[in-house]
PDB file of C-alpha atoms in Angstrom:
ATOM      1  CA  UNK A 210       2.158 124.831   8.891  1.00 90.00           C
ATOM      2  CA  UNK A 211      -1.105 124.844   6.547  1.00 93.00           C
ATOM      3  CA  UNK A 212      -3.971 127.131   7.619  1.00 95.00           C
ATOM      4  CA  UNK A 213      -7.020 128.265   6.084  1.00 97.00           C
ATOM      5  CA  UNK A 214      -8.666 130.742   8.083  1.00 97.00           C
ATOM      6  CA  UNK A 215     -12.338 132.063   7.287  1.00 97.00           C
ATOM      7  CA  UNK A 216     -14.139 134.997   8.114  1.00 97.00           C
ATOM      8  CA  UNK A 217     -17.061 137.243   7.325  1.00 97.00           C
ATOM      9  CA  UNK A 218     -19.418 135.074   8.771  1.00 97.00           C
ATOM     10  CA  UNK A 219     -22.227 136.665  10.920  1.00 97.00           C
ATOM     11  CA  UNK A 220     -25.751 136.954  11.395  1.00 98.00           C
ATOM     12  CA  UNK A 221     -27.883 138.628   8.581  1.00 98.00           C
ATOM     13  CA  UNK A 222     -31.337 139.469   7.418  1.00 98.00           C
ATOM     14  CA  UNK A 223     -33.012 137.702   4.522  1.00 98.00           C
ATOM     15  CA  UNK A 224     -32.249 139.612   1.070  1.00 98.00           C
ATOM     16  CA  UNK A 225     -29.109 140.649   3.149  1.00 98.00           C
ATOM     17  CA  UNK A 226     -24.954 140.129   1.521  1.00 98.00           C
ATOM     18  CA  UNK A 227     -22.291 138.789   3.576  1.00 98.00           C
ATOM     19  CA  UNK A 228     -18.450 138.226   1.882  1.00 98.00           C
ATOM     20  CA  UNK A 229     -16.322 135.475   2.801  1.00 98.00           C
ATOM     21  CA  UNK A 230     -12.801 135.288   2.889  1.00 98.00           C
ATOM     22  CA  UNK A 231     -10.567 132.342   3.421  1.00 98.00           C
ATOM     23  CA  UNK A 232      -6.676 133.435   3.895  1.00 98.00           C
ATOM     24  CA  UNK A 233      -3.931 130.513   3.308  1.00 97.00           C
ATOM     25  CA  UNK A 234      -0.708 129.972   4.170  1.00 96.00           C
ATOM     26  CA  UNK A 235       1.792 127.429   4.239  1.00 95.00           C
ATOM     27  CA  UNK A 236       1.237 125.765   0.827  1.00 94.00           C
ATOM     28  CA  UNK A 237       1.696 127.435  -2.654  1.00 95.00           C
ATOM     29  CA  UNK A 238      -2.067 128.367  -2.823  1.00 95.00           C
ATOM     30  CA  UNK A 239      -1.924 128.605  -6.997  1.00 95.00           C
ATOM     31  CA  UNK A 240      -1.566 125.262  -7.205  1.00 94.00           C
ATOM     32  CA  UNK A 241      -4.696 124.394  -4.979  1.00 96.00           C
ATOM     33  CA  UNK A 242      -8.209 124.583  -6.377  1.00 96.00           C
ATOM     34  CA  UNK A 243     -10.193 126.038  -4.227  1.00 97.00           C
ATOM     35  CA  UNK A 244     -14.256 125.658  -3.266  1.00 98.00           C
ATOM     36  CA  UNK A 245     -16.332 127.026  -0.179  1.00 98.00           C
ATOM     37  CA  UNK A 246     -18.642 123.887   1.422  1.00 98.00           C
ATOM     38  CA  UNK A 247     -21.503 124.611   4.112  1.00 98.00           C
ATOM     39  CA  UNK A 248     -23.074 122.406   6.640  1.00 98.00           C
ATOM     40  CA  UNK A 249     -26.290 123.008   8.342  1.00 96.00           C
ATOM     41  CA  UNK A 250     -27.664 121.343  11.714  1.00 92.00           C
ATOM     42  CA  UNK A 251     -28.677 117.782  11.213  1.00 94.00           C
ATOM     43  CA  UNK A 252     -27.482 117.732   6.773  1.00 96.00           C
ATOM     44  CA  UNK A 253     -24.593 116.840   5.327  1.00 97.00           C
ATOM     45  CA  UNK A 254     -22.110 118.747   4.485  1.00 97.00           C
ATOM     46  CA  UNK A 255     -22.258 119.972   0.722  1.00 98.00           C
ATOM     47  CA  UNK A 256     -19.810 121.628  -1.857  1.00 98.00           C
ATOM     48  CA  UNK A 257     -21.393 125.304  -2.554  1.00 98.00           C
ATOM     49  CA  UNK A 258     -18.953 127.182  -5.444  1.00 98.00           C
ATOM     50  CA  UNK A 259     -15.490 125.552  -6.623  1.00 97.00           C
ATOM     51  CA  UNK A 260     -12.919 127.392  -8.516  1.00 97.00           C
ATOM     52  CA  UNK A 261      -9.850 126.062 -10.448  1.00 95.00           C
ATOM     53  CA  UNK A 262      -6.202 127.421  -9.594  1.00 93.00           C
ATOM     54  CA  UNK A 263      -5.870 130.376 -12.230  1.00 88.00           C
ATOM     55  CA  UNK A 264      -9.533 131.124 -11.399  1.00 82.00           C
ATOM     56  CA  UNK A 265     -10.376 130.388 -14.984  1.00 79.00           C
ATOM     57  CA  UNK A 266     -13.679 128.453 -14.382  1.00 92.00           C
ATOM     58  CA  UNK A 267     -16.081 128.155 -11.527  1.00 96.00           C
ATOM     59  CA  UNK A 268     -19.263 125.999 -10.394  1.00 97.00           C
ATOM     60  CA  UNK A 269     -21.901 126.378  -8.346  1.00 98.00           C
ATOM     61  CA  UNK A 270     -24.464 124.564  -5.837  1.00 97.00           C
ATOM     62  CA  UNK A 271     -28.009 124.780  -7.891  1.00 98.00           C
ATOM     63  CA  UNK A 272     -29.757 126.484  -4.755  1.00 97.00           C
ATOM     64  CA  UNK A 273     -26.902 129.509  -4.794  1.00 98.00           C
ATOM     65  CA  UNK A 274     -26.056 130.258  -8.620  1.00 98.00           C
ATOM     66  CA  UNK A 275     -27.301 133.676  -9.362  1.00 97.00           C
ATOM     67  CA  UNK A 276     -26.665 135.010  -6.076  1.00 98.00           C
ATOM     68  CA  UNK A 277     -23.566 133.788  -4.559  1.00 98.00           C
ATOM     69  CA  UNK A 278     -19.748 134.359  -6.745  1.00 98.00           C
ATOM     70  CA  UNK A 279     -16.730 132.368  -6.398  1.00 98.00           C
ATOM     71  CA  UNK A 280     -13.209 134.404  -6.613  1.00 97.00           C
ATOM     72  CA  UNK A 281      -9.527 134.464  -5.750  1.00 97.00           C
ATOM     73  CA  UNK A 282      -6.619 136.262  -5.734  1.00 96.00           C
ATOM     74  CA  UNK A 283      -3.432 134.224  -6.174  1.00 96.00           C
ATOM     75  CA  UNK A 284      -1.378 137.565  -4.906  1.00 96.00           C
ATOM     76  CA  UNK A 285      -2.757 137.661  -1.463  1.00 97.00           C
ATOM     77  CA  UNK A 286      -3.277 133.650  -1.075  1.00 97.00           C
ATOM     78  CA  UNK A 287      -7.314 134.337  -0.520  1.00 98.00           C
ATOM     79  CA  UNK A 288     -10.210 132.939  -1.636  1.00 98.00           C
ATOM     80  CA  UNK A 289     -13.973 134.835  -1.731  1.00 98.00           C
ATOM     81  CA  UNK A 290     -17.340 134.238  -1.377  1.00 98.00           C
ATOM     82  CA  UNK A 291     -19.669 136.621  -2.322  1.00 98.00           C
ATOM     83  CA  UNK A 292     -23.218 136.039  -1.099  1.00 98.00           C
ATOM     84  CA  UNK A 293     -25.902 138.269  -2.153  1.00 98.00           C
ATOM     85  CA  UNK A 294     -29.865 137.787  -1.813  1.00 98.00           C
ATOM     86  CA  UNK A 295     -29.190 135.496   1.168  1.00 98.00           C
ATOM     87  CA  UNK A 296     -31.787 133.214   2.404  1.00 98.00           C
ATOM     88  CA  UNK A 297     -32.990 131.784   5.758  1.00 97.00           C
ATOM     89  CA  UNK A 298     -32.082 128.151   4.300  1.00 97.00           C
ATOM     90  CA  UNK A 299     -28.518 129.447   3.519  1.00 98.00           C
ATOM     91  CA  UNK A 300     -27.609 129.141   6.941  1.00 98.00           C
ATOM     92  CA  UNK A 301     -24.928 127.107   7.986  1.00 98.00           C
ATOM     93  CA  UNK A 302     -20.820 126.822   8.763  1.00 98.00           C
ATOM     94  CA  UNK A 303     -19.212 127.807   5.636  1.00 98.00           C
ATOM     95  CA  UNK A 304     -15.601 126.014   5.167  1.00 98.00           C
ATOM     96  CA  UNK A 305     -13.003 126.307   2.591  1.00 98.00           C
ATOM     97  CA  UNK A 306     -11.186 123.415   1.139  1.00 98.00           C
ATOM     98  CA  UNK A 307      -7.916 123.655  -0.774  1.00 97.00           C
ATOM     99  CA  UNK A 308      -7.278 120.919  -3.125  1.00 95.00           C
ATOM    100  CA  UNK A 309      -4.230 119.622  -4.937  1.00 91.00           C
ATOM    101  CA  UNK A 310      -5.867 116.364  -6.350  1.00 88.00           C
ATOM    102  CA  UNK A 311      -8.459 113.699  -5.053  1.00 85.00           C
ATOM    103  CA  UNK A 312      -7.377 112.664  -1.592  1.00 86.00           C
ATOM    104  CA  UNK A 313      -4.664 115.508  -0.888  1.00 91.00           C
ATOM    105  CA  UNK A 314      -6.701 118.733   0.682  1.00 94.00           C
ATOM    106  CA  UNK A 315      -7.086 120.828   3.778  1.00 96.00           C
ATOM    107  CA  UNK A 316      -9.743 122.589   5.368  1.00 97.00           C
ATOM    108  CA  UNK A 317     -10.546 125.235   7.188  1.00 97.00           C
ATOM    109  CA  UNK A 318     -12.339 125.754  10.373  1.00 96.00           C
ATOM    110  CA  UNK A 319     -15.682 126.810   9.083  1.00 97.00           C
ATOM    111  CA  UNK A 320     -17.749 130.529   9.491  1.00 97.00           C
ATOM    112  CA  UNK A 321     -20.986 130.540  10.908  1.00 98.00           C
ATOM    113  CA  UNK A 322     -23.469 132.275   8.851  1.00 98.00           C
ATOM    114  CA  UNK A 323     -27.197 132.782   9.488  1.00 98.00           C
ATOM    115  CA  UNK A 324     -29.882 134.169   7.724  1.00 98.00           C
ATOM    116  CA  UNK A 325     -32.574 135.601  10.324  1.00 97.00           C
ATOM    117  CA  UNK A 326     -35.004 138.408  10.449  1.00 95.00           C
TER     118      UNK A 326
END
């Protein structure tokens, strides 16, 4: 049975850092890319870091590069989102998405994380 599982969500102030962690099991997980996607209230949802399967290169959402980083760790089957210098617009449900090639993924169930004084 696939699962992605996130967590490190929470509430936070502005210039605050929360880490996110997706766990995965039930697929070889160094075959997957992997990328972390957020949705806010009323937007679409929208792809914020990607990384490839050895972890070799990463992108980033515009709006985040600088302050958030994109990892992995093929031994433990997890994926990581550091976010540092976090912002009120930041908030949203942060998912992870595993994917083998254009059409075959899975997702997680999302984190909520908000950025509030």
């Amino acid at each position: 049975q696939v699962q992605l599982v996130e967590s490190g969500g929470g509430l936070v102030q502005p210039g605050g850092s929360l880490r996110l962690s997706c766990a995965a099991s039930g697929f070889t997980f160094s075959s997957y890319a992997m990328s972390w996607h957020r949705q806010a209230p009323g937007k679409e949802r929208e792809l914020v870091a990607h990384i490839l399967r050895t972890g070799g290169s990463t992108i980033y959402l515009e709006a985040v590069k600088g302050r958030f980083t994109i990892s992995r760790d093929n031994a433990k089957n997890t994926v990581y989102l550091q976010m540092n210098s976090l912002k009120p617009e930041d908030t949203a449900v942060y998912y992870c998405k595993a994917s083998l090639r254009p059409g075959y993924s899975y997702w997680g169930q999302g984190t909520q994380v908000t950025v509030s004084s």
